Amino acid sequence: MKNIVLIAPPGAGKGTLSEKLVETYNYVHISTGDLIRNHKEYQKTIESGSLISDQEIINILKDKLNEISLTKSFILDGFPRTYEQVVHMINLFKELNINDYIVINFDVEKEILIDRILNRVICNNCKHIYNLKYLNKDNICPKCGNLITKRNDDKLSTFNKRYDIYEKNINSILEYLKKENKLFRIDDSMSKNIKDLDIKKILGDIIDNN
């Protein structure tokens, strides 16, 4: 299977799609957001919606890629976010001899993204993502029975800042990836309901590629 890099605006469903790929095809999920949240020194930067420096995120990502067995396929979720970062990513992949990968891009209407972000909660244990509107009020994960909480950075001001970064950079990122012949785009109509996406139907050639 090809390694997969997911590029989409905040709240589009990168984590949901990653979870489906992990459960069905045993991918290793690498969320740069989660990696950064594990570093307390970056908490204020994360909550403000700003990005840490490219060198810092590259160092964190490089350490994680060196940790995992590259005999298993991985999903990279949450990076790159800028044109400079996509150049850094491709250079890092070349350095680590990671050649068999595809970048998947999908988009969702801004109003839908805001609703998802403001209602998004996550299980502290299994990391399954839920929408508060469809949960009971006991804040317990239906999947594993552990506590569900809201991320500190899931607020409107942080979303707007991250969305503006996405909008500012996405066209140059996609043009660069087209030239590298690494870009795969999911149709907008399908990405609106990412949790119901038929992975095998949409990503069949990617999943089956060995």
Coordinates of C-alpha atoms in Angstrom, one line a residue:
M1 CA 0.0 0.0 0.0
K2 CA 1.1 3.5 -0.6
N3 CA 1.9 5.9 2.2
I4 CA -0.7 8.6 2.4
V5 CA -0.5 12.3 3.2
L6 CA -3.8 14.0 4.0
I7 CA -4.2 17.7 3.2
A8 CA -7.5 19.4 4.1
P9 CA -8.8 22.4 6.1
P10 CA -9.3 22.0 9.9
G11 CA -12.4 20.0 10.6
A12 CA -12.7 18.4 7.2
G13 CA -12.4 14.9 8.5
K14 CA -8.7 13.9 8.2
G15 CA -8.8 12.1 11.6
T16 CA -12.0 10.3 10.7
L17 CA -10.6 9.1 7.3
S18 CA -7.3 8.1 9.0
E19 CA -9.2 6.1 11.6
K20 CA -11.1 4.2 8.9
L21 CA -7.8 3.4 7.1
V22 CA -6.1 2.3 10.3
E23 CA -9.0 0.0 11.3
T24 CA -9.5 -1.5 7.8
Y25 CA -5.9 -1.6 6.4
N26 CA -3.7 -1.4 9.4
Y27 CA -2.0 1.9 8.5
V28 CA 0.1 3.7 11.1
H29 CA -1.5 7.1 11.8
I30 CA 0.8 10.0 12.4
S31 CA -1.0 13.2 13.4
T32 CA 1.3 16.1 13.6
G33 CA -1.2 18.0 15.7
D34 CA -1.1 15.2 18.3
L35 CA 2.7 15.0 18.1
I36 CA 2.9 18.8 18.8
R37 CA 0.3 18.6 21.6
N38 CA 2.6 16.2 23.4
H39 CA 5.2 19.0 23.7
K40 CA 4.0 21.4 26.5
E41 CA 6.2 24.2 25.3
Y42 CA 4.0 24.5 22.2
Q43 CA 0.6 24.7 23.9
K44 CA 0.1 28.4 23.7
T45 CA 1.1 28.4 20.0
I46 CA -1.4 25.6 19.2
E47 CA -4.3 27.2 21.1
S48 CA -3.7 30.6 19.3
G49 CA -4.0 28.8 15.9
S50 CA -0.4 29.7 14.9
L51 CA 2.2 27.3 13.6
I52 CA 5.4 26.3 15.2
S53 CA 8.5 26.8 13.1
D54 CA 9.1 24.6 10.1
Q55 CA 12.3 23.3 11.6
E56 CA 10.6 22.3 14.8
I57 CA 7.8 20.4 13.1
I58 CA 10.3 18.7 10.7
N59 CA 12.4 17.5 13.6
I60 CA 9.4 16.1 15.4
L61 CA 8.1 14.4 12.3
K62 CA 11.6 13.0 11.5
D63 CA 11.8 11.5 15.0
K64 CA 8.4 9.9 14.6
L65 CA 9.2 8.4 11.1
N66 CA 12.4 7.0 12.5
E67 CA 10.4 5.4 15.3
I68 CA 8.0 3.4 13.2
S69 CA 8.8 0.5 11.0
L70 CA 8.8 1.8 7.5
T71 CA 7.8 -1.7 6.3
K72 CA 4.3 -0.6 7.4
S73 CA 2.4 2.1 5.5
F74 CA 1.6 5.3 7.3
I75 CA -0.9 8.2 7.1
L76 CA 0.5 11.7 7.7
D77 CA -2.3 13.9 8.9
G78 CA -2.0 17.7 9.5
F79 CA 1.2 18.4 7.6
P80 CA 2.1 20.2 5.4
R81 CA 0.1 23.5 5.9
T82 CA 2.3 25.9 3.8
Y83 CA 4.2 25.8 0.6
E84 CA 7.5 25.9 2.4
Q85 CA 6.4 22.9 4.5
V86 CA 5.5 20.8 1.5
V87 CA 9.0 21.4 0.1
H88 CA 10.5 20.4 3.5
M89 CA 8.3 17.3 3.6
I90 CA 9.4 16.1 0.2
N91 CA 13.0 16.7 1.0
L92 CA 12.6 14.8 4.3
F93 CA 11.0 11.9 2.5
K94 CA 13.9 11.8 0.1
E95 CA 16.3 11.8 3.0
L96 CA 14.5 8.9 4.6
N97 CA 14.1 7.1 1.2
I98 CA 10.3 7.3 1.4
N99 CA 9.3 7.3 -2.2
D100 CA 6.0 5.4 -2.5
Y101 CA 3.4 7.9 -1.3
I102 CA 0.4 9.9 -2.5
V103 CA -1.0 13.2 -1.2
I104 CA -4.8 13.2 -0.9
N105 CA -6.6 16.6 -0.9
F106 CA -10.2 17.2 -0.1
D107 CA -12.3 20.2 0.9
V108 CA -15.5 21.0 2.8
E109 CA -17.6 24.1 2.9
K110 CA -16.5 26.6 5.7
E111 CA -19.9 26.6 7.4
I112 CA -19.8 22.8 7.8
L113 CA -16.2 23.0 9.1
I114 CA -17.2 25.6 11.8
D115 CA -20.0 23.4 13.0
R116 CA -17.8 20.4 13.2
I117 CA -15.0 22.2 15.1
L118 CA -17.3 23.8 17.7
N119 CA -19.0 20.5 18.4
R120 CA -15.9 18.2 18.1
V121 CA -14.9 16.1 21.1
I122 CA -12.4 13.3 21.4
C123 CA -12.0 10.2 23.5
N124 CA -9.0 10.5 25.9
N125 CA -8.3 6.7 25.4
C126 CA -9.1 5.4 21.9
K127 CA -8.9 8.9 20.3
H128 CA -12.2 8.4 18.4
I129 CA -13.7 11.7 17.3
Y130 CA -17.4 12.6 18.0
N131 CA -19.8 15.4 17.3
L132 CA -21.5 16.6 20.6
K133 CA -24.8 16.9 18.8
Y134 CA -25.0 13.1 18.4
L135 CA -23.8 12.0 21.8
N136 CA -25.4 11.4 25.1
K137 CA -24.7 14.0 27.8
D138 CA -22.6 11.7 30.0
N139 CA -19.3 12.5 28.1
I140 CA -18.5 8.8 27.9
C141 CA -17.1 7.2 24.7
P142 CA -19.6 4.7 23.3
K143 CA -16.7 2.8 21.8
C144 CA -14.4 2.2 24.8
G145 CA -16.2 3.7 27.8
N146 CA -13.6 6.3 28.6
L147 CA -13.9 10.0 29.2
I148 CA -14.6 12.3 26.2
T149 CA -13.1 15.9 26.3
K150 CA -12.8 18.9 24.0
R151 CA -9.5 20.1 22.8
N152 CA -8.4 23.5 24.0
D153 CA -7.7 24.7 20.4
D154 CA -11.2 23.7 19.1
K155 CA -12.6 27.2 19.2
L156 CA -13.7 29.7 16.6
S157 CA -10.8 32.1 16.8
T158 CA -8.3 29.3 16.4
F159 CA -10.2 27.8 13.6
N160 CA -10.4 31.1 11.7
K161 CA -6.6 31.6 11.9
R162 CA -5.9 28.0 10.7
Y163 CA -8.5 28.3 8.0
D164 CA -6.9 31.5 6.7
I165 CA -3.5 29.8 6.6
Y166 CA -5.0 26.9 4.6
E167 CA -6.8 29.3 2.2
K168 CA -3.6 31.3 1.7
N169 CA -1.4 28.4 1.0
I170 CA -3.5 25.6 -0.6
N171 CA -3.2 26.6 -4.2
S172 CA 0.5 26.8 -4.2
I173 CA 0.8 23.5 -2.4
L174 CA -1.5 21.7 -4.9
E175 CA 0.4 23.2 -7.9
Y176 CA 3.7 22.0 -6.4
L177 CA 2.3 18.5 -5.8
K178 CA 0.8 18.3 -9.3
K179 CA 4.3 18.9 -10.7
E180 CA 5.7 16.1 -8.4
N181 CA 2.9 13.8 -9.7
K182 CA 1.8 13.1 -6.1
L183 CA -1.6 14.6 -5.9
F184 CA -4.9 12.8 -5.6
R185 CA -8.1 14.8 -5.0
I186 CA -11.4 13.6 -3.5
D187 CA -14.5 15.1 -5.0
D188 CA -16.1 17.8 -2.9
S189 CA -19.5 16.0 -2.9
M190 CA -18.0 12.9 -1.3
S191 CA -15.8 14.7 1.2
K192 CA -18.8 16.4 2.8
N193 CA -19.6 13.0 4.3
I194 CA -16.2 11.7 4.9
K195 CA -17.3 9.2 7.6
D196 CA -19.5 7.4 5.1
L197 CA -16.8 7.4 2.3
D198 CA -16.4 4.1 0.6
I199 CA -12.6 3.9 0.9
K200 CA -12.3 0.8 -1.3
K201 CA -14.3 2.5 -4.1
I202 CA -12.6 5.8 -3.9
L203 CA -9.0 4.8 -3.0
G204 CA -8.9 1.3 -4.4
D205 CA -5.8 1.8 -6.6
I206 CA -3.9 3.5 -3.7
I207 CA -4.9 0.8 -1.2
D208 CA -4.1 -2.1 -3.6
N209 CA -0.8 -0.7 -4.8
N210 CA 2.1 -2.7 -3.3

